Short mmCIF file of C-alpha atoms in Angstrom, two decimals:
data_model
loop_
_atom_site.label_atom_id
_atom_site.label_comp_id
_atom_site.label_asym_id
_atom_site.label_seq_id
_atom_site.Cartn_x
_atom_site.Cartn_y
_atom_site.Cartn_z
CA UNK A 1 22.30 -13.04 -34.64
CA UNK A 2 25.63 -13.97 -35.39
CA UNK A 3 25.95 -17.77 -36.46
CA UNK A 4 27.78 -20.22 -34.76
CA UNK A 5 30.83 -22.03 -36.37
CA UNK A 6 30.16 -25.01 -35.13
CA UNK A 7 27.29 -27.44 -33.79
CA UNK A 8 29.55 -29.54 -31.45
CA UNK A 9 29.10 -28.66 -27.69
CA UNK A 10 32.15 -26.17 -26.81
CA UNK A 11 33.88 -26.95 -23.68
CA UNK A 12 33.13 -23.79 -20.94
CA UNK A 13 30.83 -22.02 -22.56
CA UNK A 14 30.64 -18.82 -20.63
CA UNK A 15 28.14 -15.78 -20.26
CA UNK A 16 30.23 -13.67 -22.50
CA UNK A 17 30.46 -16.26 -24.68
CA UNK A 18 26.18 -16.14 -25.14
CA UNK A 19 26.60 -12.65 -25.28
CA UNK A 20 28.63 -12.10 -28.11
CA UNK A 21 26.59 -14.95 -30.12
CA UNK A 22 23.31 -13.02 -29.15
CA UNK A 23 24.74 -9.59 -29.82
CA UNK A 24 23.69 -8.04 -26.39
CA UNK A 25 25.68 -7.85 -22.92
CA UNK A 26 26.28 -10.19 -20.49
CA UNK A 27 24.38 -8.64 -17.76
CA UNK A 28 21.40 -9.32 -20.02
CA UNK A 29 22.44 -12.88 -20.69
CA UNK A 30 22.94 -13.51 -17.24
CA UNK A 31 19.38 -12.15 -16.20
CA UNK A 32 17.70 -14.33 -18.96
CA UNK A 33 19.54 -17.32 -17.61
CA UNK A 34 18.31 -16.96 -14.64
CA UNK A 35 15.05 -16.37 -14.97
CA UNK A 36 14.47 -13.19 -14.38
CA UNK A 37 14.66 -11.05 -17.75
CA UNK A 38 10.44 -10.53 -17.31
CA UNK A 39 10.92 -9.13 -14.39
CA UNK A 40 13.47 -6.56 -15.57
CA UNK A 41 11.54 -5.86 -18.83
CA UNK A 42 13.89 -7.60 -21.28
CA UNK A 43 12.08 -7.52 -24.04
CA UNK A 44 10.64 -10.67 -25.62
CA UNK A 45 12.46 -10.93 -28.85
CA UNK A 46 15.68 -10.29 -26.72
CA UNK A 47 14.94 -13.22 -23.94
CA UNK A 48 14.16 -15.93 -27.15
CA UNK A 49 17.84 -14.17 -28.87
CA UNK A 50 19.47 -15.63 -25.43
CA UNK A 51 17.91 -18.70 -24.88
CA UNK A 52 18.67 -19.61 -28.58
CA UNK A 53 22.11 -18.88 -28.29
CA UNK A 54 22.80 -20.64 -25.17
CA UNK A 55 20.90 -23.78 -27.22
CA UNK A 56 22.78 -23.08 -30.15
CA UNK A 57 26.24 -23.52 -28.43
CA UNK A 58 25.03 -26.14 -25.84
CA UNK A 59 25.20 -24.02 -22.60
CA UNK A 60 25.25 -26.03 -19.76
CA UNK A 61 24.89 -24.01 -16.11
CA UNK A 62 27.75 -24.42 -13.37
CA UNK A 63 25.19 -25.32 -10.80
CA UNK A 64 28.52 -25.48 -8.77
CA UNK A 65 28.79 -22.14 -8.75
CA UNK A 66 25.54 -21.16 -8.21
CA UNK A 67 25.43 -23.48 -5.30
CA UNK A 68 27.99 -21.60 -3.75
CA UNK A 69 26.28 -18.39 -4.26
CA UNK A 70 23.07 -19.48 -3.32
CA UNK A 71 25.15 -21.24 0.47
CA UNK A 72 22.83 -24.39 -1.11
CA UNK A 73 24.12 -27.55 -3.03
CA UNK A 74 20.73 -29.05 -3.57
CA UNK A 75 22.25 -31.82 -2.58
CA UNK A 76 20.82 -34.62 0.17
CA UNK A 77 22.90 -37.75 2.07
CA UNK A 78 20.86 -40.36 2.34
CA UNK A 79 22.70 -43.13 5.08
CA UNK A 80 21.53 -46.90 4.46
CA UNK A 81 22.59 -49.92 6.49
CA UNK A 82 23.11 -51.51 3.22
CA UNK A 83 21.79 -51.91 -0.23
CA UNK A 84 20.50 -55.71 0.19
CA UNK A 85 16.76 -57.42 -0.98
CA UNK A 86 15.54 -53.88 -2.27
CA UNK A 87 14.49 -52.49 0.82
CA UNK A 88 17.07 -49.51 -0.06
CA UNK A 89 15.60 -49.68 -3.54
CA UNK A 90 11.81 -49.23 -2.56
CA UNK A 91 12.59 -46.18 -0.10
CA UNK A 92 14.60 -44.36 -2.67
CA UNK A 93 11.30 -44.43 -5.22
CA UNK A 94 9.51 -42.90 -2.42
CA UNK A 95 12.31 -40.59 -1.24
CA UNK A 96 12.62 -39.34 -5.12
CA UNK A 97 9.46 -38.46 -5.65
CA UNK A 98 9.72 -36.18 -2.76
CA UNK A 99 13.40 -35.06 -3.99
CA UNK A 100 12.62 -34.81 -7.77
CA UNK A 101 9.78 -31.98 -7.08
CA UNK A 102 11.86 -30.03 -4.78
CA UNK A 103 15.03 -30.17 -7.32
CA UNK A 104 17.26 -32.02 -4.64
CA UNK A 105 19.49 -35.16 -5.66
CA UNK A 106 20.44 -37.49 -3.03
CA UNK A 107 23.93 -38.81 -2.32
CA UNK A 108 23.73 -42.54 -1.23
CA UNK A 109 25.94 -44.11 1.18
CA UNK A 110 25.50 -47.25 2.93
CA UNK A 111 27.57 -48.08 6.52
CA UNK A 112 27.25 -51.83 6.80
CA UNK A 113 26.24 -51.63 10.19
CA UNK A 114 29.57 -50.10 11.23
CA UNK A 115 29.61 -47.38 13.32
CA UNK A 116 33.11 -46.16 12.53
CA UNK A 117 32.00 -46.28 8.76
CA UNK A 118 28.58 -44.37 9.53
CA UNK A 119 30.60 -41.97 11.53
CA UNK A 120 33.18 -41.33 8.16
CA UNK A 121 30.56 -40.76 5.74
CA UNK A 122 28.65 -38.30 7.77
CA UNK A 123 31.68 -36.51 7.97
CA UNK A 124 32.03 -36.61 4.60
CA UNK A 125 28.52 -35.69 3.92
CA UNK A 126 29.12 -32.54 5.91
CA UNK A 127 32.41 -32.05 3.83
CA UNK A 128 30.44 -32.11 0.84
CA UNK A 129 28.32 -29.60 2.04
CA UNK A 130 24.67 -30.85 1.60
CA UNK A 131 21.58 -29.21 2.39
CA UNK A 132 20.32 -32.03 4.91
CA UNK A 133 20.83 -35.96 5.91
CA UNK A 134 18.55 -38.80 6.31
CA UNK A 135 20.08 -41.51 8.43
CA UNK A 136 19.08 -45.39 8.78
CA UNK A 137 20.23 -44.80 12.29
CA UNK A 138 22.95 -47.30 13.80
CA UNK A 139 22.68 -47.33 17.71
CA UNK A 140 25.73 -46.98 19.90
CA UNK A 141 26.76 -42.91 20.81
CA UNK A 142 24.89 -40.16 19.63
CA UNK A 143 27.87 -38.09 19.07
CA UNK A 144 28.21 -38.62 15.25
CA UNK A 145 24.44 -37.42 14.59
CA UNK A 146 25.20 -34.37 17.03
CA UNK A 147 28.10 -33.25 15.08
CA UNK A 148 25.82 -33.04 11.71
CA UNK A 149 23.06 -30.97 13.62
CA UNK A 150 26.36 -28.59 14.82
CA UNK A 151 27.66 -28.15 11.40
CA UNK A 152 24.10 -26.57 10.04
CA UNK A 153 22.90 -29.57 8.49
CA UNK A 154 19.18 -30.67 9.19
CA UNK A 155 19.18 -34.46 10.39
CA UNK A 156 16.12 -36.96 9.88
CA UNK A 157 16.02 -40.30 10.79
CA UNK A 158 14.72 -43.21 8.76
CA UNK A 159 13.45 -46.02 10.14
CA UNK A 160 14.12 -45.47 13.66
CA UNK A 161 15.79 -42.97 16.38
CA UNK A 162 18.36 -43.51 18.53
CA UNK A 163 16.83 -43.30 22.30
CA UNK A 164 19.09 -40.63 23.81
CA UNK A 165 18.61 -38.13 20.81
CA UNK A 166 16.87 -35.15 21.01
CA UNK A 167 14.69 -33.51 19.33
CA UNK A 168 14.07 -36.68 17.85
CA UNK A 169 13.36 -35.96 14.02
CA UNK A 170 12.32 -39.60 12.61
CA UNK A 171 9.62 -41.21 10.42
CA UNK A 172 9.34 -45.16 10.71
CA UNK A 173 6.92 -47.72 10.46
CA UNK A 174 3.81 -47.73 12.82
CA UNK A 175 5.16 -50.19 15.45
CA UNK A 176 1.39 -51.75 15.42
CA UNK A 177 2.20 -53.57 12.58
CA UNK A 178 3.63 -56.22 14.73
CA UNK A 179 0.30 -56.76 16.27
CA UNK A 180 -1.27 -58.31 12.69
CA UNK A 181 1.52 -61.40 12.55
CA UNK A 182 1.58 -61.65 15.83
CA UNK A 183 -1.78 -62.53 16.16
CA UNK A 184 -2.32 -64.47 12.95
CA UNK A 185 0.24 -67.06 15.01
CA UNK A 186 -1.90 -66.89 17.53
CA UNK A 187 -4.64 -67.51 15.63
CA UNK A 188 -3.58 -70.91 14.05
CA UNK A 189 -3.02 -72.24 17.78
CA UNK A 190 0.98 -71.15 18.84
CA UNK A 191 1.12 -70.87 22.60
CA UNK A 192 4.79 -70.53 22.85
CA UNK A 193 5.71 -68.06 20.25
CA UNK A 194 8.99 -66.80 20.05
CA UNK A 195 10.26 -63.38 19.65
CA UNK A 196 13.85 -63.50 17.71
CA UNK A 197 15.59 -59.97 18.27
CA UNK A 198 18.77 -58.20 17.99
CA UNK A 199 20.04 -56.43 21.17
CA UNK A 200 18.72 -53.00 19.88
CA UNK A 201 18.16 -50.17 22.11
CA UNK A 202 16.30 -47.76 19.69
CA UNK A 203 13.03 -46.34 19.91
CA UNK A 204 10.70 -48.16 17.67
CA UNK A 205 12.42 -51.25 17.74
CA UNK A 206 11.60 -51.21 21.33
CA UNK A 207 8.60 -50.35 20.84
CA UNK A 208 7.69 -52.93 18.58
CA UNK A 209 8.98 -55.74 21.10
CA UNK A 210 6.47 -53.82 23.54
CA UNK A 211 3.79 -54.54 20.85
CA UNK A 212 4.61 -58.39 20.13
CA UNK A 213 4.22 -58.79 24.85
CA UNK A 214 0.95 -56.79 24.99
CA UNK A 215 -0.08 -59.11 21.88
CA UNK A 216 1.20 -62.61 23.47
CA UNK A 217 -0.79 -61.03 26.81
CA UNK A 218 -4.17 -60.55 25.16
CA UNK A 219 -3.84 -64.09 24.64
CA UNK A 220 -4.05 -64.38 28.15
CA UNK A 221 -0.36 -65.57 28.53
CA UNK A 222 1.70 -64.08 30.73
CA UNK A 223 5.39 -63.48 27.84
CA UNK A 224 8.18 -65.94 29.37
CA UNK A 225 11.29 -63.94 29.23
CA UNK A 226 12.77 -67.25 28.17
CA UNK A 227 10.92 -67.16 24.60
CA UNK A 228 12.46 -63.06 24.29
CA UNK A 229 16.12 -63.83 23.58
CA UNK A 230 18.52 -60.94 22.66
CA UNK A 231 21.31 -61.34 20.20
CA UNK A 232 24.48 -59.04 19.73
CA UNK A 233 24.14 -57.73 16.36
CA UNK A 234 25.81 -59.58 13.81
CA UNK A 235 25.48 -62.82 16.54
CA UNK A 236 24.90 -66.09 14.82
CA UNK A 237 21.15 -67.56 15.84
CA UNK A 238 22.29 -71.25 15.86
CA UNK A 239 23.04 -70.93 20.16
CA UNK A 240 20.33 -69.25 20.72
CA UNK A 241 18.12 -71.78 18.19
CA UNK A 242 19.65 -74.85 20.17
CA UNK A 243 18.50 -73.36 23.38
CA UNK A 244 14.81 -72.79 22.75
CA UNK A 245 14.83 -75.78 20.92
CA UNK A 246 16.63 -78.55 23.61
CA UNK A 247 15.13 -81.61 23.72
CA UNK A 248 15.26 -80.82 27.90
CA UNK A 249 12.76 -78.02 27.77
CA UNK A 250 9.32 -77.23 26.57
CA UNK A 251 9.75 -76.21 22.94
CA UNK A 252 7.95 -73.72 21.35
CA UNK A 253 5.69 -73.81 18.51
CA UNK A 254 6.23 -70.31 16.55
CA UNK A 255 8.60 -67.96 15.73
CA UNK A 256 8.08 -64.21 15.45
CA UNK A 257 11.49 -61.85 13.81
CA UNK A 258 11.02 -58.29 13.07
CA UNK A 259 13.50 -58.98 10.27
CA UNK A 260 12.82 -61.39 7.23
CA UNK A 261 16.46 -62.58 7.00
CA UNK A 262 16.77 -63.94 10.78
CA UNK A 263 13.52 -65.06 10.03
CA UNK A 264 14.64 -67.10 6.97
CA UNK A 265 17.82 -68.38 8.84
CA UNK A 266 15.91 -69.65 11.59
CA UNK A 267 13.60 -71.95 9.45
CA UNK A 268 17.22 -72.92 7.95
CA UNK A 269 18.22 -74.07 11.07
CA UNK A 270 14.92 -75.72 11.78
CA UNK A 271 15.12 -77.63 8.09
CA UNK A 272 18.30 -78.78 9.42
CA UNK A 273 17.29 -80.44 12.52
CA UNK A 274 14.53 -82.15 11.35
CA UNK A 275 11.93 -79.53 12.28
CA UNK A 276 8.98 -79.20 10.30
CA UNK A 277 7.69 -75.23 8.86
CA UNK A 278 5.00 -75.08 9.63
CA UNK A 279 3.69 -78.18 11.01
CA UNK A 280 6.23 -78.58 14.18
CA UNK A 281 7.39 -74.45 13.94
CA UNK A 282 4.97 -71.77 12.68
CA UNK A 283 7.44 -68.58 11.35
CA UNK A 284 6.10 -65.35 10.80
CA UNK A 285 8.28 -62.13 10.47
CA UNK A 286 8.15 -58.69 8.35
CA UNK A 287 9.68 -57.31 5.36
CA UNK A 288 9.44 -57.11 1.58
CA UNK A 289 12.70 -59.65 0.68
CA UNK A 290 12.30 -61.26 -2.95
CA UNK A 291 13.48 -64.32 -1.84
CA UNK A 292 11.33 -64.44 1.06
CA UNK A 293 8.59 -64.72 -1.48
CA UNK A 294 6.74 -67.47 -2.72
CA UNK A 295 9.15 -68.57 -5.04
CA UNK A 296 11.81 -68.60 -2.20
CA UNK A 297 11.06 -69.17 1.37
CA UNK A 298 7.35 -68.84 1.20
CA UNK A 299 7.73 -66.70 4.41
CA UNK A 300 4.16 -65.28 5.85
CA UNK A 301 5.29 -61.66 6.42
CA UNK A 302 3.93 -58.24 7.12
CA UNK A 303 4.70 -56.56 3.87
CA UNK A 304 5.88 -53.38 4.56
CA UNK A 305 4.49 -49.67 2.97
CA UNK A 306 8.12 -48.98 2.37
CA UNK A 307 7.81 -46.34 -0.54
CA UNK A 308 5.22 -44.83 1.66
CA UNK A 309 8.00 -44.77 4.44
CA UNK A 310 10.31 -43.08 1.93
CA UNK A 311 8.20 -40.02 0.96
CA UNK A 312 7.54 -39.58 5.01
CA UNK A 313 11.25 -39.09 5.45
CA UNK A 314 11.86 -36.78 2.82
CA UNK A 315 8.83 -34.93 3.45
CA UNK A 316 10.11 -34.48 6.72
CA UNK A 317 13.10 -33.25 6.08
CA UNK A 318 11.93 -30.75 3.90
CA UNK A 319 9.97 -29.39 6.83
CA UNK A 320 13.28 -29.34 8.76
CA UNK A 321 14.71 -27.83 5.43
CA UNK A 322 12.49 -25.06 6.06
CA UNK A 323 13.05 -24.60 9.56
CA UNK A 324 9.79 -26.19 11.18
CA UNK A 325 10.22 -28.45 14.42
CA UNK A 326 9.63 -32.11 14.30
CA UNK A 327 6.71 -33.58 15.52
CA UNK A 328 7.67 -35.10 19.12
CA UNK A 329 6.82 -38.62 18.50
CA UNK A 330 8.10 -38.85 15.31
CA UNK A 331 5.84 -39.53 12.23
CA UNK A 332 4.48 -43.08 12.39
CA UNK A 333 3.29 -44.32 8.51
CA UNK A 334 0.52 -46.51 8.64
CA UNK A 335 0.08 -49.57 6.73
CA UNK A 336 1.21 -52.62 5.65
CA UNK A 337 -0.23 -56.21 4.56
CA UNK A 338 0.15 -59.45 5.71
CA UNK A 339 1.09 -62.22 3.35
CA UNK A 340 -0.03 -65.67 4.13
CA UNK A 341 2.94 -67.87 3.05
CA UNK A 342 3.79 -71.45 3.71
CA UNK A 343 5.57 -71.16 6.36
CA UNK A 344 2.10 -70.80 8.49
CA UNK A 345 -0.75 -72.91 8.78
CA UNK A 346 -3.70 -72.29 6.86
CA UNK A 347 -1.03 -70.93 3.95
CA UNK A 348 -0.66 -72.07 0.59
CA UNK A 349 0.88 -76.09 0.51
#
């Protein structure tokens, strides 16, 4: 083998270049390089001559090109609603370990919860031709998610669905988790417990209000609509907080949010109104936020099998990936575990 002038890595280093170095032709090289010199009985000493000289002058593939050759860029969009408390964080570890064994590398984009900026980057995603999206669904028209499916590109949802999308192709959270918080207020004596939600007409955010009023009715309480209010997204809570808690109405004893942020500006509000958490206001609420934790709020919380609700998504859109249809009630991933913080009584002082 001829030897190379120089150990630095040489900008474009092409199949002829290989060729000359190994002293064979490039159809050869090319074959090696792609794994398939075996199969077209290359001899042995021939494929190590190759792969030596690609070492030797630092060959790095155009997976560009091959991408284009293959109609694949191994490529994935993955849409967040933001990057915030490592939520986005824990998902991606499950969503990579899914990714990494398939040879796929996600491209991350987060909309901020607006739809014209969801709508852009899907676009964009398509642009960028990748093999498949999964979306942290915004609600509002379907028309953006359409558009992907139209374009080729295999659409999962994470998280949620949007109601009026079909087939619906979605993993999320088992909406029964609600149940275990629920009820653990209900167990330390609330009898007016609160359920603080976002005007939010997706699927299992629906479902998981249906969840919290089949809980309160076990109780043998009848929900009052009054304790159920719905906020605009993005909606300050302090009207809604000085409602439920007027000194002209009964007031209720718990809160339940489905999200550990209202949850954490509610007890702010309480704090600031001379409310006592937990001993005038039980709060309970779900999520995996760091400052939620002991060392912040203290929140009790349904801790959430997030990385679990990762590889779900990208498991299922490698099925879609391969063509298969999506189960019709989406995949549900069980789990979950319920923290005990002090913002409930019978948690730690």
């Amino acid at each position: 083998m001829a030897t190379s002038k120089t150990n630095q890595p040489q900008r474009g280093v092409t199949v002829r270049r290989i060729a000359e170095e190994a002293g064979v032709s490039p159809t050869t090289v090319s074959l090696v390089l792609n794994g398939r010199g075996a199969k077209h009985r290359i001899a042995e000493p021939t494929i190590a001559r190759v792969k030596d000289a690609a070492r030797l002058l630092q060959y790095t593939p155009n997976d560009l090109a091959r991408s284009l050759r293959k109609q694949s860029t191994g490529a994935i969009g993955v849409v967040f609603p933001h990057l915030l408390n490592d939520w986005a964080h824990h998902v991606m570890a499950g969503v990579s370990s899914v990714f990494d064994t398939a040879n796929l590398v996600p491209l991350i984009v987060a909309h901020r919860g607006q739809l014209e900026r969801e709508e852009a980057e899907l676009n964009m995603l398509v642009r960028r031709r990748v093999d498949g999206v999964l979306c942290n669904p915004t609600h509002g028209d379907v028309e953006r998610y359409r558009f992907v499916e139209r374009q080729g590109v295999p659409l999962a949802f994470l998280g949620d669905a949007p109601d009026d999308f079909e087939p619906p192709a979605f993993t999320a959270w088992d909406p029964e988790a609600v149940a275990t918080p629920v009820r653990h207020l209900l167990s330390c004596g609330a009898s007016r417990v609160v359920y603080l939600g976002f005007s939010d007409p997706r699927r299992v955010t629906r479902m998981r209000r249906d969840v919290f009023v089949r809980c309160v009715r076990e109780a043998g309480t009848d929900p009052d609509v009054s304790l159920m209010p719905i906020l605009e997204q993005g909606q300050p809570i302090n009207g809604v907080m000085s409602e439920l808690f007027g000194a002209s109405r009964s007031r209720p004893d718990a809160i339940f949010t489905l999200y550990d942020d209202v949850a954490m500006q509610a007890i702010d509000w309480l704090q600031d109104h001379e409310f006592r958490v937990p001993a005038d206001v039980m709060v309970a609420t779900m999520g995996n936020s760091k400052i939620g934790g002991p060392r912040g709020y203290g929140l009790t919380t349904m801790r959430a099998p997030v990385v679990d609700e990762g590889r779900a998504a990208a498991d299922l859109l490698l099925a879609r990936l391969r063509g298969e249809t999506p189960p019709p009630g989406g995949v549900l991933v069980a789990g979950g575990e319920l923290v005990i913080g002090r913002t409930t009584r019978g948690g730690p002082a």
